[in-house]
DNA sequence: TGGGGCTACGCAAACGTTTTCGTGTTGACA
DNA sequence: TGTCAACACGAAAACGTTTGCGTAGCCCCA
């Protein structure tokens, strides 16, 4: 087993100095052609590759970006990552991943672990617990130490950093408008509690769409789901709530859910009750994923273009790292949503 | 903006040497209690954290493991990653991710990018193209340089390294046996072409189960799907094939598919043709994911315990890195599968 | 023959740590 | 007063690079 070869070893072997080897490999004309080719041949033979860690230390940059997300087993986040990875790789960066599992503590630990020189900057989406606690000291500290952060999707408005968000409100409006225009009169909303920012915004979009179409909102048509660590329980509870809702409000002919899973759950309950979809009840979900695509019937959704979000985030971060954009200038990019019409809408 | 503080700065500020600071922070009794507390207080005040890169260079270990997977927008792989990340974090390691997108070239580039000192070892699942080309030089080179590799799921048998695999054959047998025992007489198989190792093994399991139950296999009941870069097209083609199959072989009363998506596709076609599921046709998929869980009806599956695979892989790699296991000793761990009975089986 | 100007290389510092070894000061004790 | 141990600290090397600068050797020309 031949260990990795270093400049020093090459130097020793060829009886020249380390600096000569280094310069020869970079084809400096300070070194004679003769020596250059000798060194290069030797380096090639032994498959020399400069040690990244040494370079990082010297250059004070790692060419690595840290990504902290709440969870990875989630279509949206994994799509964002694939976008980040693509753009990062194109520009010669690596991606290191930390998962917060929606926990404040894990988010803090992950950030601290990476902030000590391992990476050049962060791309992250804030954990729910953090949003609930509203404790953002770890973000401030990171930024204060000169490490740029790009937040995506779940952002904290009061923090001065780059952000990439989806236009939740207008996305919801799009969805609800579609339902109304296709003839729905009584549209139920399945959303989250208000502390989840995106849920709140999507709720606002729903209300605005109703208003603009002069439909009176009815609070009895809105379910605000209580999050639960155990998704199974959350969904089971939701099933009961939806079932009760459909029993009580017979006039419901449209459902807008703030995510796929809520929508699928609603569809399941409705189908079990014998409703025809989309003839009797139309359904649209925010967030487009595999579930929607392959559901039977396939679900109409609002796509948030997760891959693009990832790409844009990476672009913003790297632009800042490479000083293509001034340090103190923070932007918020809004990614537009698209309505994907499938089989649950008319 | 206060930059990261270093030992040198603390030393200068407190008018002692760098080594004194270092020792004081590690509570060496070589340093007087007085100096120690002074240094520690100062370090705390300025939130000193040792620079990871410098430590990596010094210690010749990065405490980071590289993970190369074919794609991340895939329930199985993201689950494996979450398992890896969990175990790695528990043991103080970071995880850096590379995506091959099933491409040989990207796999090679990713490995080369990370092998130059950035990480201590690899966990990877081989890209399809690599399996097709059977060009494994990049794996050999990596191992030769003393960097351990753990392969999971899609492994190369001929390479001497640790492996974590799922027992594909027995998993398939379990599924097909279940179908037979619940009364199915004519079980169709939807699988991949044979060069995909796991597809091949699962096909073998199907055949063995039939044999053990004295059912004559019929090649007319088997669809071997031609992979396509464009999944849409692949699935569309598959739909037609399944449709033709169901039209031709009216006696089919069970379907076993080597992955969720194939199973869902089959279910879709069957439902459209008016079959009752599971009464007229039972379906089981290899690979358990969101799709199966939330399909309507929910799909019975063979779970491969992806999170556990990730954890085991990480454990094996780290054990080797920390020399808990001898370097030259390679193991192959087999993760057992579990049949999850849902609504597509009787 | 002396000086100037190349050429081709080596030295050393720097990045931020840790650790081994050396050393100056102090105090105790004979 | 001389010796020795203990104490408290500093210097320097090492990890693997890159790069500015110094310089030995040579040739050329006056």
XYZ file of C-alpha atoms (C1' of nucleotides) in Angstrom:
752
model
C 0.000 0.000 0.000
C 1.580 3.239 -1.141
C 0.568 6.152 1.029
C -0.196 9.533 -0.425
C 2.941 11.190 -1.769
C 3.836 14.718 -0.642
C 5.956 17.499 -2.033
C 8.590 16.739 0.529
C 8.924 13.152 -0.605
C 9.192 14.145 -4.224
C 11.788 16.741 -3.284
C 13.832 14.235 -1.385
C 13.626 11.663 -4.125
C 14.702 14.111 -6.803
C 17.198 15.848 -4.568
C 15.772 19.313 -4.937
C 13.959 21.565 -2.499
C 10.272 21.509 -1.712
C 9.782 24.925 -3.194
C 11.351 23.841 -6.438
C 8.932 20.962 -6.658
C 5.989 23.186 -5.907
C 7.016 25.704 -8.506
C 7.831 23.049 -11.061
C 4.387 21.557 -10.701
C 2.792 24.930 -11.225
C 4.969 25.334 -14.284
C 6.735 28.386 -12.978
C 9.316 29.671 -15.449
C 11.516 30.300 -12.495
C 12.423 26.632 -12.816
C 14.389 25.204 -15.739
C 12.454 23.252 -18.299
C 14.599 20.286 -17.525
C 13.776 20.184 -13.837
C 10.160 20.975 -14.517
C 9.588 18.000 -16.745
C 11.501 15.720 -14.432
C 9.362 16.760 -11.469
C 6.150 16.598 -13.409
C 6.909 13.148 -14.698
C 7.704 11.935 -11.236
C 4.574 13.506 -9.791
C 2.439 11.925 -12.439
C 4.018 8.548 -11.884
C 3.273 8.660 -8.201
C -0.118 10.222 -8.787
C 0.639 13.281 -6.702
C -2.335 15.357 -5.592
C -1.944 18.389 -3.356
C -3.349 17.881 0.108
C -6.596 19.745 0.438
C -6.317 20.309 4.133
C -2.919 21.925 3.816
C -4.266 24.126 1.056
C -7.263 25.069 3.143
C -5.072 26.062 6.035
C -2.803 28.090 3.842
C -5.498 29.767 1.801
C -7.882 30.228 4.718
C -10.657 28.814 2.617
C -11.893 25.296 2.372
C -13.938 25.419 -0.794
C -16.597 23.611 1.130
C -20.034 24.820 2.053
C -22.064 23.616 4.961
C -25.737 22.821 4.579
C -27.944 22.470 7.629
C -31.444 21.211 7.044
C -34.185 19.980 9.324
C -34.383 16.567 7.707
C -33.168 14.815 4.640
C -35.821 12.163 4.236
C -38.056 14.708 2.693
C -38.553 15.260 -0.967
C -38.327 19.011 -0.853
C -35.100 19.150 1.104
C -33.366 16.439 -0.834
C -34.257 18.263 -4.029
C -32.826 21.480 -2.664
C -29.652 19.638 -1.754
C -29.339 18.215 -5.210
C -29.583 21.753 -6.550
C -26.973 22.994 -4.110
C -24.656 20.112 -4.870
C -24.943 20.651 -8.588
C -24.097 24.332 -8.478
C -21.440 23.878 -5.810
C -19.673 21.155 -7.752
C -19.757 23.215 -10.897
C -17.850 25.879 -9.087
C -15.431 23.548 -7.402
C -17.020 23.383 -3.993
C -17.867 20.441 -1.790
C -20.985 20.129 0.284
C -21.058 18.998 3.861
C -24.383 18.151 5.406
C -25.764 18.563 8.892
C -29.222 17.516 9.989
C -31.008 19.344 12.763
C -33.989 16.997 12.919
C -36.005 20.098 13.691
C -34.168 20.371 17.003
C -32.691 23.622 18.244
C -29.844 21.940 20.084
C -28.793 19.829 17.136
C -28.893 22.890 14.931
C -26.603 24.767 17.298
C -24.206 21.847 17.655
C -24.052 21.294 13.928
C -23.334 24.918 13.247
C -20.650 25.102 15.897
C -19.064 21.920 14.632
C -18.768 23.291 11.140
C -18.077 26.915 11.893
C -14.611 26.226 13.254
C -12.856 26.358 9.968
C -14.363 23.353 8.250
C -16.409 25.369 5.815
C -16.525 28.766 4.161
C -20.208 29.482 4.563
C -23.639 28.117 5.381
C -26.810 27.374 3.505
C -29.572 26.488 5.887
C -33.249 26.162 6.573
C -34.228 26.881 10.142
C -35.478 24.127 12.457
C -39.029 24.407 13.698
C -37.956 24.349 17.307
C -35.658 27.277 16.665
C -38.506 29.212 15.113
C -40.623 28.418 18.122
C -37.964 29.428 20.645
C -36.939 32.421 18.579
C -33.388 31.980 19.800
C -31.105 32.975 16.979
C -27.826 33.623 18.798
C -25.991 30.921 16.844
C -26.834 32.592 13.577
C -25.719 35.981 14.828
C -22.454 34.604 16.155
C -21.697 32.864 12.909
C -22.357 35.957 10.874
C -20.355 38.067 13.302
C -17.350 35.883 12.785
C -17.487 36.760 9.142
C -19.044 33.576 7.897
C -21.802 34.222 5.375
C -25.157 32.496 5.676
C -27.831 31.958 3.072
C -31.209 30.943 4.449
C -33.757 29.236 2.271
C -37.433 28.455 2.655
C -37.648 28.722 6.425
C -35.901 32.015 7.031
C -35.683 34.497 9.864
C -36.622 37.911 8.575
C -34.863 39.894 11.268
C -31.463 38.418 10.497
C -29.368 40.290 7.986
C -28.276 37.689 5.475
C -29.072 36.448 2.014
C -32.324 34.592 1.651
C -34.046 32.486 -0.924
C -37.731 32.049 -0.387
C -40.638 30.749 -2.292
C -43.523 33.108 -2.795
C -45.818 31.233 -0.467
C -48.588 33.729 -0.485
C -48.917 34.077 -4.224
C -48.504 30.345 -4.619
C -51.452 29.706 -2.384
C -53.445 32.342 -4.165
C -52.717 30.601 -7.424
C -53.969 27.324 -6.055
C -57.102 28.679 -4.454
C -57.878 30.835 -7.479
C -57.662 27.733 -9.627
C -60.129 25.959 -7.360
C -62.537 28.857 -7.407
C -62.320 29.316 -11.139
C -62.997 25.654 -11.716
C -66.224 26.063 -9.825
C -65.473 25.303 -6.183
C -67.640 27.265 -3.796
C -66.609 25.921 -0.402
C -62.899 25.430 -0.124
C -61.406 23.880 2.971
C -57.890 24.701 4.099
C -55.551 22.307 5.827
C -52.626 24.209 7.219
C -50.187 24.318 10.127
C -50.210 26.396 13.259
C -49.182 29.969 12.686
C -45.687 29.818 14.153
C -44.550 27.910 11.107
C -43.904 30.852 8.900
C -44.609 29.172 5.598
C -47.874 27.786 6.924
C -48.902 31.233 8.015
C -48.076 32.779 4.666
C -49.915 30.066 2.798
C -52.924 30.625 4.991
C -52.783 34.321 4.157
C -52.662 33.482 0.471
C -55.740 31.335 0.844
C -57.611 34.131 2.554
C -56.532 36.716 0.012
C -57.642 34.566 -2.890
C -61.041 34.154 -1.323
C -61.292 37.848 -0.733
C -60.283 38.750 -4.265
C -62.945 36.423 -5.577
C -65.460 37.817 -3.119
C -65.892 34.556 -1.293
C -66.634 34.848 2.382
C -64.033 32.894 4.399
C -65.435 30.526 6.987
C -63.206 29.578 9.896
C -65.116 26.334 10.205
C -63.496 25.217 6.945
C -59.972 25.596 8.261
C -57.968 22.895 10.012
C -54.762 23.974 11.694
C -52.730 20.856 12.268
C -50.874 20.467 15.533
C -47.400 19.202 14.693
C -46.240 16.069 16.387
C -42.772 14.564 16.579
C -44.415 11.315 15.685
C -45.697 11.815 12.188
C -47.878 8.715 12.399
C -49.877 10.199 15.219
C -50.039 13.579 13.535
C -51.508 12.042 10.431
C -53.919 9.801 12.303
C -55.221 12.784 14.214
C -55.526 14.714 11.010
C -57.511 11.911 9.414
C -60.072 12.133 12.179
C -60.261 15.883 11.914
C -60.769 15.747 8.175
C -63.360 13.065 8.542
C -65.256 15.154 11.063
C -64.934 18.194 8.843
C -66.331 16.420 5.805
C -69.202 15.072 7.851
C -70.070 18.436 9.259
C -69.532 20.598 6.202
C -71.247 18.677 3.466
C -70.873 21.523 1.038
C -67.102 21.258 0.760
C -66.133 20.878 -2.868
C -62.501 21.883 -2.774
C -59.525 21.326 -0.497
C -56.273 23.222 -0.395
C -53.537 21.713 1.758
C -50.225 23.348 2.594
C -48.274 20.218 1.852
C -48.489 16.966 -0.035
C -49.036 14.733 2.885
C -51.961 16.687 4.248
C -53.479 16.661 0.787
C -52.973 12.941 0.308
C -54.470 12.340 3.716
C -57.485 14.436 2.821
C -57.848 12.589 -0.452
C -57.704 9.253 1.307
C -60.450 10.237 3.726
C -62.580 11.675 0.949
C -62.193 8.604 -1.233
C -63.101 6.371 1.671
C -66.255 8.386 2.162
C -67.116 7.739 -1.431
C -66.454 11.172 -2.860
C -65.468 11.320 -6.499
C -62.246 13.196 -7.136
C -62.093 15.683 -8.735
C -65.776 15.696 -9.740
C -67.164 16.211 -6.253
C -64.097 17.464 -4.451
C -61.051 19.063 -6.055
C -57.735 19.016 -4.243
C -54.554 21.000 -4.584
C -51.419 20.712 -2.483
C -48.622 23.137 -1.910
C -45.245 21.435 -2.508
C -44.728 19.090 -5.388
C -43.139 15.727 -4.753
C -43.153 12.048 -5.642
C -46.203 11.494 -3.571
C -48.304 13.866 -5.644
C -46.922 12.657 -8.898
C -47.624 9.008 -8.302
C -50.740 9.210 -6.207
C -53.843 7.702 -7.682
C -55.367 9.951 -8.827
C -52.290 12.087 -9.252
C -52.401 15.257 -7.252
C -52.447 18.785 -8.626
C -49.829 20.851 -6.851
C -47.992 24.096 -6.493
C -44.377 23.377 -7.367
C -41.804 25.406 -5.480
C -38.927 24.504 -7.769
C -36.782 23.100 -5.047
C -33.810 22.348 -7.274
C -33.764 25.932 -8.429
C -33.905 27.097 -4.827
C -30.841 25.043 -4.094
C -29.007 26.356 -7.118
C -29.847 29.958 -6.336
C -28.807 29.547 -2.720
C -25.477 28.090 -3.732
C -24.955 30.814 -6.294
C -25.636 33.527 -3.759
C -23.316 32.011 -1.204
C -20.456 31.376 -3.576
C -20.804 34.802 -5.148
C -20.353 36.247 -1.706
C -17.450 33.958 -0.871
C -15.659 34.891 -4.032
C -16.497 38.510 -3.500
C -18.428 38.819 -6.699
C -21.055 40.450 -4.516
C -20.150 42.902 -1.763
C -20.156 41.536 1.709
C -22.588 43.884 3.337
C -25.206 43.662 0.654
C -27.973 41.210 1.429
C -30.540 40.079 -1.063
C -33.713 38.097 -0.824
C -34.553 36.107 -3.896
C -38.079 34.993 -4.472
C -38.599 31.796 -6.394
C -41.809 31.706 -8.300
C -44.240 28.876 -7.941
C -45.975 26.992 -10.700
C -49.339 25.333 -10.705
C -49.062 21.754 -11.891
C -52.445 20.525 -12.959
C -52.938 16.817 -12.593
C -55.948 14.672 -11.895
C -57.368 16.134 -8.712
C -58.544 19.341 -10.310
C -61.061 19.984 -13.021
C -17.140 42.024 13.028
C -14.707 40.167 15.192
C -12.824 37.507 13.287
C -12.095 34.120 14.726
C -9.527 34.357 17.495
C -6.436 32.137 17.379
C -3.966 30.879 19.933
C -1.453 33.345 18.674
C -3.730 36.282 19.309
C -4.533 35.137 22.801
C -0.846 34.621 23.455
C -0.002 38.092 22.271
C -2.764 39.681 24.259
C -1.797 37.921 27.462
C 1.910 38.250 26.820
C 2.692 34.571 27.028
C 3.735 32.054 24.394
C 1.473 30.111 22.093
C 2.441 26.856 23.734
C 1.490 28.163 27.126
C -1.933 29.097 25.848
C -2.401 25.738 24.242
C -1.415 23.911 27.373
C -3.457 26.176 29.608
C -6.545 25.494 27.564
C -6.017 21.771 27.849
C -5.605 22.238 31.577
C -2.068 20.941 31.625
C -0.610 21.027 35.137
C 2.577 22.169 33.575
C 1.040 25.611 33.692
C 0.344 27.483 36.904
C -3.214 27.638 38.067
C -3.039 31.363 37.863
C -2.068 31.485 34.217
C -4.461 28.700 33.374
C -7.500 30.485 34.690
C -6.446 33.739 33.099
C -6.081 32.105 29.705
C -9.288 30.142 30.016
C -11.241 33.201 30.982
C -9.868 35.112 28.059
C -10.566 32.257 25.675
C -14.109 31.988 26.884
C -14.643 35.701 26.583
C -13.510 35.684 22.999
C -15.271 32.422 22.282
C -12.131 30.663 21.201
C -12.572 27.444 19.220
C -9.633 25.516 17.835
C -9.412 25.615 14.072
C -10.524 22.313 12.659
C -8.418 22.540 9.570
C -5.244 23.079 11.526
C -6.133 20.147 13.728
C -6.823 17.990 10.706
C -3.480 18.832 9.219
C -1.671 18.133 12.433
C -3.510 14.963 13.327
C -3.685 13.646 9.790
C -7.343 12.934 10.260
C -10.300 15.072 9.436
C -13.026 13.374 11.426
C -15.098 13.614 8.299
C -16.448 10.820 6.178
C -17.340 11.074 2.534
C -20.544 9.605 1.203
C -21.001 9.076 -2.513
C -24.436 8.046 -3.649
C -26.117 7.836 -7.037
C -28.865 10.266 -6.148
C -30.289 11.942 -3.135
C -33.834 12.563 -4.278
C -34.663 9.003 -3.497
C -36.245 7.762 -0.347
C -33.915 4.840 0.160
C -30.723 6.827 -0.197
C -31.849 9.734 1.901
C -32.814 7.296 4.633
C -29.402 5.682 4.472
C -27.797 9.092 4.747
C -29.857 9.943 7.779
C -28.607 6.735 9.357
C -25.022 7.536 8.461
C -25.314 11.062 9.717
C -26.813 9.956 12.996
C -24.107 7.436 13.793
C -21.332 9.674 12.474
C -22.445 12.615 14.568
C -22.683 10.464 17.644
C -19.070 9.603 17.212
C -17.938 13.115 16.406
C -17.703 12.842 12.656
C -19.028 15.062 9.934
C -20.526 13.862 6.693
C -19.685 15.239 3.299
C -21.868 14.279 0.389
C -21.119 13.667 -3.261
C -23.695 12.738 -5.864
C -22.745 10.623 -8.827
C -26.102 10.883 -10.561
C -25.448 7.321 -11.687
C -22.593 8.615 -13.823
C -19.202 6.963 -13.856
C -17.352 10.188 -14.524
C -19.042 12.072 -11.726
C -18.316 9.223 -9.381
C -14.634 9.329 -10.253
C -14.433 13.101 -9.947
C -16.204 13.105 -6.630
C -13.945 10.466 -5.215
C -10.833 12.218 -6.412
C -12.043 15.515 -5.049
C -12.532 14.078 -1.606
C -9.672 11.615 -1.472
C -7.040 14.335 -1.305
C -7.111 14.747 2.401
C -10.618 16.093 2.866
C -11.976 12.952 4.456
C -10.851 9.892 6.351
C -12.897 7.278 4.536
C -15.745 6.591 2.127
C -19.186 5.134 2.353
C -20.626 4.629 -1.098
C -23.137 2.941 -3.312
C -21.899 2.307 -6.824
C -23.358 4.177 -9.799
C -25.192 2.124 -12.389
C -22.917 3.272 -15.153
C -19.903 2.097 -13.199
C -21.496 -1.300 -12.751
C -22.164 -1.416 -16.457
C -18.632 -0.397 -17.443
C -17.106 -2.533 -14.724
C -14.322 -0.013 -14.361
C -13.338 0.050 -10.724
C -9.889 1.631 -10.863
C -10.934 4.590 -8.734
C -11.967 2.285 -5.931
C -8.735 0.339 -6.100
C -6.645 3.491 -6.084
C -8.468 4.869 -3.097
C -8.050 1.691 -1.121
C -4.417 1.455 -2.149
C -3.751 4.851 -0.700
C -4.882 3.530 2.617
C -8.323 5.075 2.631
C -11.003 2.642 3.779
C -14.212 2.191 1.841
C -17.533 0.768 2.932
C -19.896 -0.117 0.116
C -23.588 -0.461 0.738
C -26.477 -1.840 -1.269
C -24.873 -1.644 -4.700
C -21.529 -3.265 -4.030
C -18.760 -4.759 -6.132
C -18.053 -8.245 -4.889
C -14.550 -8.488 -6.271
C -13.304 -5.483 -4.336
C -11.820 -6.188 -0.942
C -13.583 -3.808 1.406
C -16.327 -3.751 3.993
C -19.826 -4.104 2.668
C -23.342 -3.725 3.926
C -25.979 -5.364 1.809
C -29.583 -6.199 2.075
C -30.517 -9.803 1.641
C -32.224 -9.251 -1.677
C -32.801 -12.844 -2.503
C -34.419 -13.829 0.747
C -36.394 -10.599 0.785
C -37.903 -11.421 -2.566
C -38.608 -14.941 -1.448
C -40.440 -13.581 1.543
C -42.591 -11.402 -0.669
C -43.390 -14.045 -3.246
C -44.026 -16.660 -0.564
C -46.520 -14.312 1.028
C -48.307 -13.915 -2.291
C -48.422 -17.645 -2.878
C -49.578 -18.402 0.629
C -52.377 -15.897 0.379
C -53.631 -17.767 -2.632
C -51.995 -16.224 -5.690
C -51.409 -18.688 -8.482
C -50.014 -16.548 -11.250
C -47.519 -14.033 -10.000
C -46.020 -11.508 -12.359
C -42.578 -10.061 -11.772
C -41.525 -6.553 -12.671
C -37.783 -6.253 -12.413
C -34.772 -4.570 -13.971
C -32.288 -5.837 -16.501
C -29.780 -8.254 -15.052
C -26.758 -5.993 -14.928
C -28.301 -4.216 -12.004
C -27.133 -6.548 -9.314
C -29.968 -6.043 -6.894
C -32.495 -6.543 -9.671
C -30.841 -9.788 -10.602
C -30.815 -11.069 -7.038
C -34.420 -10.150 -6.498
C -35.333 -11.987 -9.667
C -33.509 -15.031 -8.339
C -35.466 -14.804 -5.101
C -38.699 -14.715 -7.040
C -37.749 -17.808 -8.983
C -36.600 -19.652 -5.888
C -39.808 -18.926 -4.047
C -41.812 -20.283 -6.944
C -39.663 -23.364 -7.075
C -39.942 -24.006 -3.367
C -43.692 -23.787 -3.633
C -43.661 -25.965 -6.719
C -45.034 -23.304 -8.964
C -43.861 -23.453 -12.548
C -42.238 -20.128 -13.500
C -43.462 -18.625 -16.741
C -41.189 -16.200 -18.545
C -44.246 -14.572 -20.063
C -45.079 -13.227 -16.620
C -41.805 -11.375 -16.274
C -41.140 -7.806 -17.366
C -37.548 -6.658 -17.342
C -37.613 -2.894 -17.466
C -35.143 -1.063 -19.654
C -33.735 1.781 -17.600
C -33.950 5.221 -19.068
C -32.236 8.422 -17.993
C -35.612 10.028 -18.339
C -37.714 8.396 -15.661
C -40.909 9.743 -17.214
C -40.309 7.801 -20.371
C -39.241 4.726 -18.476
C -42.476 4.725 -16.515
C -44.633 5.459 -19.528
C -43.086 2.567 -21.383
C -43.566 0.376 -18.362
C -47.227 1.327 -18.161
C -47.763 0.107 -21.679
C -45.921 -3.113 -20.998
C -47.937 -3.804 -17.889
C -51.130 -2.989 -19.685
C -50.242 -5.421 -22.448
C -49.252 -8.041 -19.917
C -52.525 -7.791 -18.017
C -54.459 -7.994 -21.259
C -52.582 -11.044 -22.408
C -52.291 -12.949 -19.156
C -55.749 -12.691 -17.680
C -54.909 -15.151 -14.945
C -52.484 -12.858 -13.142
C -53.534 -12.510 -9.525
C -50.334 -11.293 -7.949
C -47.583 -8.862 -8.822
C -44.149 -8.571 -7.279
C -42.133 -5.500 -8.265
C -38.506 -4.875 -7.374
C -39.192 -1.316 -6.331
C -41.971 0.942 -5.183
C -42.369 2.874 -8.335
C -42.789 -0.178 -10.518
C -45.355 -1.489 -8.064
C -47.277 1.766 -7.952
C -47.245 1.895 -11.712
C -48.594 -1.633 -11.885
C -51.267 -0.784 -9.371
C -52.275 2.265 -11.340
C -52.674 0.274 -14.534
C -54.562 -2.485 -12.752
C -56.930 -0.064 -11.053
C -57.592 1.664 -14.346
C -58.497 -1.674 -15.838
C -61.015 -2.135 -13.064
C -59.212 -4.760 -11.019
C -59.967 -4.817 -7.330
C -56.894 -4.661 -5.144
C -56.066 -6.828 -3.299
C -59.084 -9.039 -3.948
C -58.320 -9.748 -7.610
C -54.667 -8.804 -7.747
C -52.284 -8.617 -4.806
C -49.194 -6.489 -5.036
C -45.928 -6.349 -3.099
C -42.977 -4.073 -3.711
C -39.388 -4.416 -2.694
C -38.193 -1.200 -0.977
C -40.361 0.593 1.499
C -40.849 4.321 1.142
C -43.304 7.172 1.421
C -44.901 6.202 -1.819
C -45.953 2.802 -0.510
C -47.031 4.104 2.823
C -49.303 6.776 1.479
C -50.540 5.155 -1.688
C -54.232 4.439 -1.873
C -54.530 1.575 -1.166
C -51.300 1.520 0.814
C -48.756 -0.853 -0.603
C -47.377 -3.927 1.100
C -43.619 -3.912 0.897
C -40.335 -5.484 1.809
C -38.546 -2.999 4.019
C -34.778 -2.938 3.712
C -34.213 -0.927 6.876
C -32.322 1.798 5.151
C -31.588 3.782 8.297
C -30.020 0.727 9.852
C -27.935 0.190 6.732
C -26.605 3.689 7.083
C -25.849 3.228 10.750
C -24.099 -0.068 10.214
C -22.042 1.357 7.362
C -20.936 4.274 9.488
C -20.125 1.993 12.387
C -17.996 -0.255 10.203
C -16.121 2.648 8.693
C -15.465 4.448 11.946
C -14.448 1.244 13.692
C -11.857 0.800 11.011
C -10.722 4.414 11.169
C -10.283 4.232 14.898
C -8.612 0.876 14.591
C -11.171 -0.909 16.665
C -11.185 -3.396 13.812
C -7.989 -4.488 12.087
C -7.270 -2.880 8.799
C -6.977 -5.940 6.625
C -10.097 -7.636 7.881
C -13.116 -7.109 5.667
C -16.640 -7.965 6.617
C -19.895 -8.100 4.763
C -22.919 -7.393 6.869
C -26.295 -8.534 5.722
C -29.282 -6.493 6.782
C -32.432 -8.487 7.108
C -35.595 -7.485 5.355
C -39.048 -7.302 6.824
C -42.381 -7.808 5.168
C -44.696 -4.909 5.852
C -48.249 -5.946 5.206
C -50.525 -3.166 4.171
C -53.583 -3.009 1.985
C -52.430 -4.546 -1.289
C -52.145 -8.053 0.101
C -54.728 -10.349 1.552
C 39.470 41.836 -14.425
C 35.584 43.700 -12.558
C 30.874 44.471 -12.637
C 26.247 43.750 -14.196
C 22.560 40.831 -15.203
C 20.596 36.497 -15.975
C 19.190 31.828 -14.618
C 17.837 28.411 -11.500
C 17.330 27.225 -7.428
C 16.882 27.243 -1.963
C 15.408 29.475 2.397
C 12.050 30.793 5.310
C 7.728 32.430 6.637
C 3.023 31.702 6.899
C -1.575 29.219 7.928
C -3.140 27.206 13.479
C -2.373 23.546 16.169
C 0.028 20.141 19.622
C 3.847 18.318 21.934
C 8.616 17.364 23.147
C 12.354 19.146 25.082
C 15.140 22.681 27.012
C 15.869 26.308 30.473
C 15.611 29.972 33.878
C 13.975 30.813 38.462
C 12.841 29.570 42.904
C 13.052 27.211 47.203
C 14.704 23.698 50.248
C 18.161 21.316 52.259
C 22.767 19.818 53.592
C 26.943 28.620 50.023
C 26.386 25.071 46.825
C 23.333 21.470 44.774
C 19.231 19.685 43.198
C 14.393 19.205 42.364
C 10.285 21.307 41.254
C 7.934 24.585 38.867
C 6.475 27.421 35.013
C 7.165 28.614 30.882
C 9.210 29.175 25.922
C 11.355 27.506 21.591
C 10.909 24.729 17.886
C 9.367 21.100 15.062
C 5.769 19.015 12.674
C 1.575 18.531 9.470
C 1.738 20.054 3.570
C 1.376 23.864 0.981
C 2.688 28.478 -1.548
C 5.484 32.439 -2.445
C 8.569 36.453 -1.803
C 13.132 37.096 -1.587
C 17.984 36.042 -1.336
C 21.934 34.198 -3.762
C 25.346 31.144 -6.125
C 26.985 30.483 -10.456
C 27.519 31.765 -14.970
C 28.124 34.597 -19.141
C 28.924 38.825 -21.353
C 30.881 43.034 -22.090
C 33.684 47.042 -21.200
